[in-house]
CSV table of C-alpha atoms in Angstrom, one decimal:
chain,number,residue,atom,x,y,z
A,96,MET,CA,267.7,-50.5,151.9
A,97,ARG,CA,264.4,-48.7,152.2
A,98,LYS,CA,261.7,-49.7,149.7
A,99,ALA,CA,259.2,-47.6,147.8
A,100,ASN,CA,255.9,-47.0,149.6
A,101,LEU,CA,253.1,-47.6,147.0
A,102,SER,CA,250.1,-47.8,149.2
A,103,MET,CA,246.9,-46.1,148.0
A,104,THR,CA,247.8,-46.0,144.3
A,105,GLU,CA,245.0,-46.1,141.7
A,106,LYS,CA,245.1,-47.2,138.1
A,107,SER,CA,245.0,-44.7,135.4
A,108,SER,CA,246.3,-43.8,132.0
A,109,LEU,CA,249.7,-42.3,131.8
A,110,TYR,CA,248.6,-39.9,129.1
A,111,ASN,CA,245.9,-38.5,131.4
A,112,HIS,CA,248.6,-37.3,133.8
A,113,ILE,CA,251.8,-36.8,131.9
A,114,ASP,CA,251.2,-33.1,131.4
A,115,GLU,CA,250.9,-32.5,135.2
A,116,GLU,CA,254.0,-31.1,137.0
A,117,LEU,CA,253.4,-33.5,139.9
A,118,VAL,CA,252.1,-37.0,139.4
A,119,GLN,CA,251.5,-39.1,142.5
A,120,PHE,CA,249.7,-42.2,143.8
A,121,MET,CA,249.2,-43.5,140.3
A,122,GLN,CA,249.5,-47.0,138.7
A,123,PHE,CA,250.3,-47.1,135.0
A,124,GLU,CA,250.4,-50.3,132.9
A,125,ASN,CA,250.7,-51.4,129.3
A,126,GLU,CA,251.2,-48.1,127.6
A,127,THR,CA,253.7,-46.6,125.1
A,128,LEU,CA,254.9,-43.0,125.6
A,129,THR,CA,256.4,-41.6,122.4
A,130,ASN,CA,258.2,-38.4,121.5
A,131,ARG,CA,257.8,-36.5,124.7
A,132,GLN,CA,259.7,-33.6,126.3
A,133,GLU,CA,258.9,-34.0,130.0
A,134,GLN,CA,261.7,-32.1,131.8
A,135,GLY,CA,261.3,-31.0,135.3
A,136,LYS,CA,258.5,-33.3,136.3
A,137,GLU,CA,257.9,-34.8,139.7
A,138,PHE,CA,256.7,-38.4,140.2
A,139,LYS,CA,255.8,-39.7,143.7
A,140,ASN,CA,254.4,-43.0,144.9
A,141,CYS,CA,253.8,-44.4,141.4
A,142,TYR,CA,254.0,-47.8,139.8
A,143,PHE,CA,254.9,-48.4,136.2
A,144,GLU,CA,254.6,-51.8,134.6
A,145,ASN,CA,255.0,-52.7,130.9
A,146,ILE,CA,255.6,-49.1,130.0
A,147,VAL,CA,257.5,-48.4,126.8
A,148,CYS,CA,259.2,-45.0,126.3
A,149,GLU,CA,260.4,-44.0,122.8
A,150,ASP,CA,262.3,-40.7,122.4
A,151,VAL,CA,261.3,-39.4,125.8
A,152,ASN,CA,263.2,-36.8,127.9
A,153,PHE,CA,262.8,-36.6,131.7
A,154,GLU,CA,265.8,-34.3,132.2
A,155,ASN,CA,265.9,-32.6,135.7
A,156,SER,CA,263.0,-34.6,137.0
A,157,TYR,CA,262.3,-36.2,140.5
A,158,PHE,CA,261.3,-39.8,141.0
A,159,MET,CA,260.4,-40.7,144.6
A,160,ASP,CA,258.8,-44.0,145.9
A,161,ILE,CA,258.6,-45.5,142.4
A,162,ILE,CA,258.7,-49.0,140.9
A,163,PHE,CA,259.4,-49.6,137.2
A,164,LYS,CA,258.7,-53.2,136.3
A,165,ASN,CA,259.1,-54.9,132.9
A,166,CYS,CA,259.5,-51.4,131.3
A,167,ASP,CA,261.5,-50.5,128.2
A,168,LEU,CA,263.2,-47.3,129.0
A,169,SER,CA,265.9,-47.6,126.3
A,170,ASN,CA,267.5,-44.3,125.3
A,171,VAL,CA,265.4,-42.3,127.7
A,172,LYS,CA,267.1,-39.2,129.0
A,173,PHE,CA,267.2,-39.1,132.8
A,174,TYR,CA,270.0,-36.6,132.8
A,175,SER,CA,270.4,-34.8,136.2
A,176,CYS,CA,267.4,-36.5,137.9
A,177,LEU,CA,266.9,-37.5,141.5
A,178,PHE,CA,265.8,-41.1,142.2
A,179,ARG,CA,264.9,-41.8,145.8
A,180,ARG,CA,263.5,-45.2,146.9
A,181,VAL,CA,263.2,-46.3,143.3
A,182,GLU,CA,263.2,-49.9,142.0
A,183,PHE,CA,263.9,-51.0,138.4
A,184,VAL,CA,262.9,-54.6,138.0
A,185,ASN,CA,263.5,-56.5,134.7
A,186,CYS,CA,263.7,-53.4,132.7
A,187,LYS,CA,265.5,-52.5,129.4
A,188,LEU,CA,267.9,-49.6,130.0
A,189,MET,CA,269.7,-49.8,126.7
A,190,GLY,CA,271.5,-46.6,126.0
A,191,THR,CA,269.6,-44.8,128.9
A,192,ASP,CA,271.2,-41.6,130.0
A,193,PHE,CA,271.4,-41.3,133.9
A,194,SER,CA,274.4,-39.0,133.8
A,195,GLU,CA,274.8,-36.4,136.6
A,196,SER,CA,271.8,-37.9,138.4
A,197,VAL,CA,271.5,-39.0,142.1
A,198,TYR,CA,270.6,-42.5,143.2
A,199,ASP,CA,269.4,-42.6,146.8
A,200,ASN,CA,268.1,-46.0,147.9
A,201,VAL,CA,267.8,-47.4,144.4
A,202,SER,CA,267.6,-51.1,143.4
A,203,ILE,CA,268.2,-52.1,139.8
A,204,LYS,CA,267.6,-55.8,139.4
A,205,ASP,CA,267.6,-58.1,136.3
A,206,CYS,CA,268.1,-55.1,134.0
A,207,LEU,CA,269.7,-54.8,130.6
A,208,CYS,CA,272.0,-51.8,131.0
A,209,ARG,CA,274.0,-52.1,127.8
A,210,PHE,CA,275.4,-48.8,126.5
A,211,ALA,CA,273.8,-47.0,129.4
A,212,ASN,CA,275.4,-43.8,130.7
A,213,PHE,CA,276.1,-43.7,134.5
A,214,ALA,CA,278.7,-40.9,134.3
A,215,PHE,CA,279.2,-38.2,136.9
A,216,MET,CA,276.5,-39.7,139.2
A,217,LYS,CA,276.3,-39.1,143.0
A,218,ASN,CA,275.2,-42.4,144.3
A,219,LYS,CA,274.2,-42.7,148.0
A,220,GLU,CA,272.9,-46.2,148.3
A,221,VAL,CA,272.5,-48.4,145.3
A,222,GLN,CA,272.1,-52.1,144.5
A,223,PHE,CA,272.7,-53.6,141.0
A,224,ILE,CA,271.7,-57.2,140.9
A,225,ASN,CA,272.1,-59.4,137.8
A,226,CYS,CA,272.6,-56.5,135.5
A,227,ASP,CA,274.3,-56.4,132.1
A,228,PHE,CA,276.7,-53.4,131.8
A,229,GLN,CA,278.1,-54.4,128.4
A,230,ASN,CA,279.5,-51.2,126.7
A,231,ALA,CA,278.1,-49.0,129.5
A,232,SER,CA,279.9,-46.0,130.9
A,233,ILE,CA,280.7,-45.5,134.6
A,234,ILE,CA,282.9,-42.4,134.7
A,235,GLU,CA,283.6,-40.0,137.6
A,236,THR,CA,280.9,-41.7,139.6
A,237,ASN,CA,280.9,-42.3,143.4
A,238,LEU,CA,280.6,-46.0,144.0
A,239,LYS,CA,281.3,-46.0,147.7
A,240,LYS,CA,277.9,-47.3,148.7
A,241,THR,CA,277.1,-49.3,145.6
A,242,VAL,CA,276.6,-53.1,145.6
A,243,PHE,CA,277.1,-55.2,142.5
A,244,GLN,CA,275.8,-58.8,142.5
A,245,GLU,CA,276.2,-61.2,139.5
A,246,CYS,CA,276.7,-58.3,137.1
A,247,THR,CA,278.5,-58.5,133.7
A,248,PHE,CA,281.0,-55.8,132.8
A,249,HIS,CA,282.1,-56.9,129.3
A,250,GLN,CA,283.5,-53.8,127.5
A,251,CYS,CA,282.1,-51.6,130.3
A,252,GLU,CA,284.2,-48.4,130.7
A,253,VAL,CA,284.9,-47.6,134.4
A,254,GLN,CA,287.1,-44.5,134.7
A,255,HIS,CA,287.8,-42.4,137.8
A,256,SER,CA,285.2,-44.5,139.7
A,257,SER,CA,286.9,-46.5,142.5
A,258,PHE,CA,285.9,-50.0,143.2
A,259,TYR,CA,287.8,-49.9,146.5
A,260,ASN,CA,286.2,-52.3,149.1
A,261,ILE,CA,283.4,-53.3,146.7
A,262,ASP,CA,282.7,-57.0,146.4
A,263,LEU,CA,282.9,-58.0,142.7
A,264,SER,CA,283.6,-61.7,143.4
A,265,ASN,CA,280.4,-63.0,141.7
A,266,CYS,CA,280.6,-60.6,138.7
A,267,ASP,CA,281.9,-61.2,135.2
A,268,LEU,CA,284.9,-58.8,134.8
A,269,SER,CA,286.1,-60.2,131.5
A,270,ASN,CA,287.1,-57.4,129.1
A,271,ILE,CA,286.2,-54.6,131.5
A,272,ILE,CA,287.8,-51.3,130.5
A,273,THR,CA,289.3,-49.7,133.6
A,274,THR,CA,292.5,-48.7,135.3
A,275,PRO,CA,294.7,-50.1,138.1
A,276,GLU,CA,293.7,-47.1,140.2
A,277,ASP,CA,290.0,-47.8,139.8
A,278,ILE,CA,290.1,-51.5,140.4
A,279,ARG,CA,292.6,-51.2,143.3
A,280,GLY,CA,291.1,-52.6,146.6
A,281,ALA,CA,288.2,-54.4,144.9
A,282,ILE,CA,287.2,-57.8,146.4
A,283,ILE,CA,287.5,-60.5,143.8
A,284,GLU,CA,288.0,-64.3,143.5
A,285,SER,CA,291.4,-65.7,142.5
A,286,TYR,CA,290.0,-66.9,139.1
A,287,GLN,CA,289.0,-63.3,138.2
A,288,ALA,CA,292.5,-62.1,138.4
A,289,SER,CA,293.3,-63.3,134.9
A,290,SER,CA,290.6,-61.0,133.6
A,291,LEU,CA,292.4,-58.0,135.1
A,292,ILE,CA,296.0,-58.9,134.6
A,293,HIS,CA,296.1,-56.8,131.4
A,294,LEU,CA,295.9,-53.7,133.6
A,295,LEU,CA,299.4,-54.5,134.9
A,296,ARG,CA,300.8,-54.4,131.4
A,297,VAL,CA,302.9,-57.5,131.9
A,298,LYS,CA,303.5,-60.5,129.7
A,299,VAL,CA,302.5,-63.9,131.1
A,300,LYS,CA,304.9,-66.6,130.3
A,301,GLU,CA,303.2,-69.7,128.9
């Protein structure tokens, strides 16, 4: 997976640049962005650390060669955005809306994705590592080139999003909400089968 290129970035205040249509080669740290409508923006070669977004809308925006580290992006609207060579590291993505977006070379590591919306996404190459998808939604999403490592799917709704040939063997699949068609062909360990047996609608004799 190709990594973001963040050479030649310079530190600045996010508020000094947030009104620009194109923001590039910037490094932003320790700021809170509140109540902003920032649709249609373009961010290139930027680094965000300890940034908190409250009631922020980035709908239809482009993020290329970006790192988000230790950021709170809960409930941010990233609807219909393009993420190319983007990394989310140790971020809060609680209730974040990524629906109808595109992930192209994206890494999401050690992130809290509870109640997040990943519906109708067109994923090209994505890695989810140690992420919590509790109560998240993955609906009508292409997972063909998606990697899940040590993720938790408790009460996560996966519908019309096939896990075929995807290795879930080190993930927690307990109480996942999905269908036999979506889980068919997934690679799992034998002990995980008990978490999925309810999909067969059978009764296990004790």
